[in-house]
Amino acid sequence: MLWLVLYLPRLPLEVFPSLPSPSAIISRERIVVADQAAASAGVMPGLRLAEAWAFLPTLAVQERDIEREQAALTRLACWAGGFTSEICCLPPRTLLLEVAASLRLFGGAAVLFERVVAGCAEQGFVAQAALAPTPLAAQWLALA
């Protein structure tokens, strides 16, 4: 078995494509994720909203929408069905794909890996991805 994990670290932000920059997603008055402009100004996950505005008064914020994230993850899982039939959603930000049976069809692990990551990018998602012989190892590698 060979597992490909797609971890979507910016998913809470990416489900709101029209947010102005700099922007951040909040939950219970804390930053969940910030775009590049906000992050470079010091706005980091876990920061209180008041502190974030002290760093960056022009920061636009949006309340996190878990349902929207889940819908995006489900759509991405359906799309990933073009690469394998063995797909598992691990909310809130991870997809797990068993790809061993797909290697020959797609020309090997490297080609399959690149196509999946590029496909995520084409759909507007930044993915940290990893391949490993076990699901847990692939998850750890994707988070590294």
PDB file of C-alpha atoms in Angstrom:
ATOM      1  CA  MET A   1       0.000   0.000   0.000  1.00  0.00           C
ATOM      2  CA  LEU A   2       1.068   3.562  -0.688  1.00  0.00           C
ATOM      3  CA  TRP A   3      -0.682   6.545   0.847  1.00  0.00           C
ATOM      4  CA  LEU A   4      -0.756  10.099  -0.446  1.00  0.00           C
ATOM      5  CA  VAL A   5      -1.850  12.743   2.030  1.00  0.00           C
ATOM      6  CA  LEU A   6      -3.019  16.208   1.048  1.00  0.00           C
ATOM      7  CA  TYR A   7      -2.949  18.619   3.959  1.00  0.00           C
ATOM      8  CA  LEU A   8      -4.595  21.954   3.132  1.00  0.00           C
ATOM      9  CA  PRO A   9      -3.155  24.426   5.654  1.00  0.00           C
ATOM     10  CA  ARG A  10      -4.866  27.465   4.135  1.00  0.00           C
ATOM     11  CA  LEU A  11      -8.275  25.876   3.488  1.00  0.00           C
ATOM     12  CA  PRO A  12     -10.181  28.149   5.917  1.00  0.00           C
ATOM     13  CA  LEU A  13      -8.868  31.131   3.932  1.00  0.00           C
ATOM     14  CA  GLU A  14      -9.113  29.563   0.473  1.00  0.00           C
ATOM     15  CA  VAL A  15     -12.866  28.966   0.760  1.00  0.00           C
ATOM     16  CA  PHE A  16     -13.237  32.776   0.683  1.00  0.00           C
ATOM     17  CA  PRO A  17     -11.431  33.622  -2.585  1.00  0.00           C
ATOM     18  CA  SER A  18     -12.680  37.217  -2.770  1.00  0.00           C
ATOM     19  CA  LEU A  19     -11.302  38.435   0.568  1.00  0.00           C
ATOM     20  CA  PRO A  20      -9.167  41.558   0.220  1.00  0.00           C
ATOM     21  CA  SER A  21      -5.543  41.434   1.259  1.00  0.00           C
ATOM     22  CA  PRO A  22      -4.360  41.553   4.004  1.00  0.00           C
ATOM     23  CA  SER A  23      -6.916  39.203   5.499  1.00  0.00           C
ATOM     24  CA  ALA A  24      -7.354  36.505   8.108  1.00  0.00           C
ATOM     25  CA  ILE A  25      -9.884  33.925   9.199  1.00  0.00           C
ATOM     26  CA  ILE A  26     -10.965  34.074  12.829  1.00  0.00           C
ATOM     27  CA  SER A  27     -12.750  31.798  15.264  1.00  0.00           C
ATOM     28  CA  ARG A  28     -13.771  32.969  18.727  1.00  0.00           C
ATOM     29  CA  GLU A  29     -11.794  36.203  18.334  1.00  0.00           C
ATOM     30  CA  ARG A  30      -8.548  34.370  17.471  1.00  0.00           C
ATOM     31  CA  ILE A  31      -6.678  34.109  14.189  1.00  0.00           C
ATOM     32  CA  VAL A  32      -7.014  30.687  12.535  1.00  0.00           C
ATOM     33  CA  VAL A  33      -5.038  31.449   9.368  1.00  0.00           C
ATOM     34  CA  ALA A  34      -3.760  34.612   7.698  1.00  0.00           C
ATOM     35  CA  ASP A  35      -2.832  35.394   4.114  1.00  0.00           C
ATOM     36  CA  GLN A  36       0.784  36.109   3.161  1.00  0.00           C
ATOM     37  CA  ALA A  37       0.474  39.890   3.517  1.00  0.00           C
ATOM     38  CA  ALA A  38      -0.964  39.585   7.019  1.00  0.00           C
ATOM     39  CA  ALA A  39       1.540  36.925   8.061  1.00  0.00           C
ATOM     40  CA  SER A  40       4.469  39.061   6.938  1.00  0.00           C
ATOM     41  CA  ALA A  41       3.128  41.846   9.189  1.00  0.00           C
ATOM     42  CA  GLY A  42       3.163  39.485  12.189  1.00  0.00           C
ATOM     43  CA  VAL A  43      -0.401  38.152  12.145  1.00  0.00           C
ATOM     44  CA  MET A  44      -0.103  34.487  13.149  1.00  0.00           C
ATOM     45  CA  PRO A  45      -2.546  31.693  14.075  1.00  0.00           C
ATOM     46  CA  GLY A  46      -3.604  31.880  17.707  1.00  0.00           C
ATOM     47  CA  LEU A  47      -3.199  35.649  17.955  1.00  0.00           C
ATOM     48  CA  ARG A  48      -6.141  37.512  19.475  1.00  0.00           C
ATOM     49  CA  LEU A  49      -8.045  39.659  17.007  1.00  0.00           C
ATOM     50  CA  ALA A  50      -7.310  42.859  18.948  1.00  0.00           C
ATOM     51  CA  GLU A  51      -3.582  42.055  18.846  1.00  0.00           C
ATOM     52  CA  ALA A  52      -3.769  41.336  15.125  1.00  0.00           C
ATOM     53  CA  TRP A  53      -5.412  44.700  14.499  1.00  0.00           C
ATOM     54  CA  ALA A  54      -2.663  46.342  16.572  1.00  0.00           C
ATOM     55  CA  PHE A  55      -0.097  44.809  14.191  1.00  0.00           C
ATOM     56  CA  LEU A  56      -2.139  45.548  11.107  1.00  0.00           C
ATOM     57  CA  PRO A  57      -5.065  48.012  11.403  1.00  0.00           C
ATOM     58  CA  THR A  58      -6.119  47.369   7.781  1.00  0.00           C
ATOM     59  CA  LEU A  59      -6.574  43.630   8.391  1.00  0.00           C
ATOM     60  CA  ALA A  60      -9.832  42.292   6.903  1.00  0.00           C
ATOM     61  CA  VAL A  61     -11.311  39.412   8.881  1.00  0.00           C
ATOM     62  CA  GLN A  62     -13.852  36.710   8.138  1.00  0.00           C
ATOM     63  CA  GLU A  63     -15.422  34.312  10.631  1.00  0.00           C
ATOM     64  CA  ARG A  64     -14.427  30.699   9.943  1.00  0.00           C
ATOM     65  CA  ASP A  65     -17.046  28.665   8.067  1.00  0.00           C
ATOM     66  CA  ILE A  66     -16.559  24.975   8.879  1.00  0.00           C
ATOM     67  CA  GLU A  67     -19.435  23.927   6.595  1.00  0.00           C
ATOM     68  CA  ARG A  68     -17.858  25.731   3.659  1.00  0.00           C
ATOM     69  CA  GLU A  69     -14.521  24.049   4.411  1.00  0.00           C
ATOM     70  CA  GLN A  70     -16.174  20.617   4.599  1.00  0.00           C
ATOM     71  CA  ALA A  71     -17.933  21.214   1.276  1.00  0.00           C
ATOM     72  CA  ALA A  72     -14.624  22.192  -0.347  1.00  0.00           C
ATOM     73  CA  LEU A  73     -12.904  19.123   1.121  1.00  0.00           C
ATOM     74  CA  THR A  74     -15.723  16.912  -0.199  1.00  0.00           C
ATOM     75  CA  ARG A  75     -15.466  18.472  -3.686  1.00  0.00           C
ATOM     76  CA  LEU A  76     -11.716  17.919  -3.642  1.00  0.00           C
ATOM     77  CA  ALA A  77     -12.251  14.291  -2.582  1.00  0.00           C
ATOM     78  CA  CYS A  78     -14.638  13.775  -5.514  1.00  0.00           C
ATOM     79  CA  TRP A  79     -12.039  15.263  -7.856  1.00  0.00           C
ATOM     80  CA  ALA A  80      -9.360  12.983  -6.347  1.00  0.00           C
ATOM     81  CA  GLY A  81     -11.536  10.041  -7.375  1.00  0.00           C
ATOM     82  CA  GLY A  82      -9.957  10.487 -10.797  1.00  0.00           C
ATOM     83  CA  PHE A  83      -6.711   9.195  -9.288  1.00  0.00           C
ATOM     84  CA  THR A  84      -7.935   6.478  -6.915  1.00  0.00           C
ATOM     85  CA  SER A  85     -11.136   5.022  -5.518  1.00  0.00           C
ATOM     86  CA  GLU A  86      -9.678   4.766  -2.013  1.00  0.00           C
ATOM     87  CA  ILE A  87     -10.198   8.227  -0.496  1.00  0.00           C
ATOM     88  CA  CYS A  88     -10.737   9.276   3.084  1.00  0.00           C
ATOM     89  CA  CYS A  89     -11.643  12.781   4.269  1.00  0.00           C
ATOM     90  CA  LEU A  90      -9.969  13.670   7.540  1.00  0.00           C
ATOM     91  CA  PRO A  91     -11.612  16.949   8.522  1.00  0.00           C
ATOM     92  CA  PRO A  92     -10.919  19.708   8.927  1.00  0.00           C
ATOM     93  CA  ARG A  93      -8.069  19.991   6.371  1.00  0.00           C
ATOM     94  CA  THR A  94      -6.795  16.609   5.158  1.00  0.00           C
ATOM     95  CA  LEU A  95      -7.437  14.072   2.413  1.00  0.00           C
ATOM     96  CA  LEU A  96      -5.935  10.596   2.481  1.00  0.00           C
ATOM     97  CA  LEU A  97      -5.587   8.654  -0.783  1.00  0.00           C
ATOM     98  CA  GLU A  98      -4.416   5.062  -1.214  1.00  0.00           C
ATOM     99  CA  VAL A  99      -2.622   5.208  -4.572  1.00  0.00           C
ATOM    100  CA  ALA A 100      -0.653   1.943  -4.961  1.00  0.00           C
ATOM    101  CA  ALA A 101      -3.084   0.562  -7.554  1.00  0.00           C
ATOM    102  CA  SER A 102      -2.886   3.809  -9.558  1.00  0.00           C
ATOM    103  CA  LEU A 103       0.879   4.000 -10.001  1.00  0.00           C
ATOM    104  CA  ARG A 104       1.101   2.128 -13.300  1.00  0.00           C
ATOM    105  CA  LEU A 105      -1.839   4.028 -14.795  1.00  0.00           C
ATOM    106  CA  PHE A 106      -0.257   7.409 -14.044  1.00  0.00           C
ATOM    107  CA  GLY A 107       3.367   6.534 -14.818  1.00  0.00           C
ATOM    108  CA  GLY A 108       4.760   6.125 -11.317  1.00  0.00           C
ATOM    109  CA  ALA A 109       4.640   7.733  -7.907  1.00  0.00           C
ATOM    110  CA  ALA A 110       6.468  10.942  -8.841  1.00  0.00           C
ATOM    111  CA  VAL A 111       4.188  11.694 -11.799  1.00  0.00           C
ATOM    112  CA  LEU A 112       1.045  10.887  -9.817  1.00  0.00           C
ATOM    113  CA  PHE A 113       2.239  13.026  -6.906  1.00  0.00           C
ATOM    114  CA  GLU A 114       2.946  16.010  -9.170  1.00  0.00           C
ATOM    115  CA  ARG A 115      -0.398  15.700 -10.962  1.00  0.00           C
ATOM    116  CA  VAL A 116      -2.365  15.604  -7.724  1.00  0.00           C
ATOM    117  CA  VAL A 117      -0.528  18.583  -6.201  1.00  0.00           C
ATOM    118  CA  ALA A 118      -0.782  20.568  -9.456  1.00  0.00           C
ATOM    119  CA  GLY A 119      -4.493  19.750  -9.684  1.00  0.00           C
ATOM    120  CA  CYS A 120      -5.042  21.090  -6.178  1.00  0.00           C
ATOM    121  CA  ALA A 121      -3.258  24.304  -7.135  1.00  0.00           C
ATOM    122  CA  GLU A 122      -5.371  24.648 -10.296  1.00  0.00           C
ATOM    123  CA  GLN A 123      -8.464  24.529  -8.080  1.00  0.00           C
ATOM    124  CA  GLY A 124      -7.081  27.242  -5.819  1.00  0.00           C
ATOM    125  CA  PHE A 125      -5.787  25.123  -2.939  1.00  0.00           C
ATOM    126  CA  VAL A 126      -2.294  25.085  -1.471  1.00  0.00           C
ATOM    127  CA  ALA A 127      -1.505  21.484  -0.526  1.00  0.00           C
ATOM    128  CA  GLN A 128       1.289  20.078   1.566  1.00  0.00           C
ATOM    129  CA  ALA A 129       1.559  16.529   0.274  1.00  0.00           C
ATOM    130  CA  ALA A 130       3.494  13.402   1.119  1.00  0.00           C
ATOM    131  CA  LEU A 131       3.723   9.760   0.089  1.00  0.00           C
ATOM    132  CA  ALA A 132       4.407   6.968   2.589  1.00  0.00           C
ATOM    133  CA  PRO A 133       3.656   3.268   3.117  1.00  0.00           C
ATOM    134  CA  THR A 134       1.285   3.968   6.026  1.00  0.00           C
ATOM    135  CA  PRO A 135      -1.424   6.600   6.468  1.00  0.00           C
ATOM    136  CA  LEU A 136       0.064   7.954   9.687  1.00  0.00           C
ATOM    137  CA  ALA A 137       3.552   8.266   8.202  1.00  0.00           C
ATOM    138  CA  ALA A 138       2.142  10.148   5.207  1.00  0.00           C
ATOM    139  CA  GLN A 139       0.258  12.503   7.538  1.00  0.00           C
ATOM    140  CA  TRP A 140       3.356  13.239   9.587  1.00  0.00           C
ATOM    141  CA  LEU A 141       5.445  13.852   6.482  1.00  0.00           C
ATOM    142  CA  ALA A 142       2.830  16.206   5.023  1.00  0.00           C
ATOM    143  CA  LEU A 143       2.834  18.217   8.243  1.00  0.00           C
ATOM    144  CA  ALA A 144       6.645  18.385   8.454  1.00  0.00           C
TER     145      ALA A 144
END
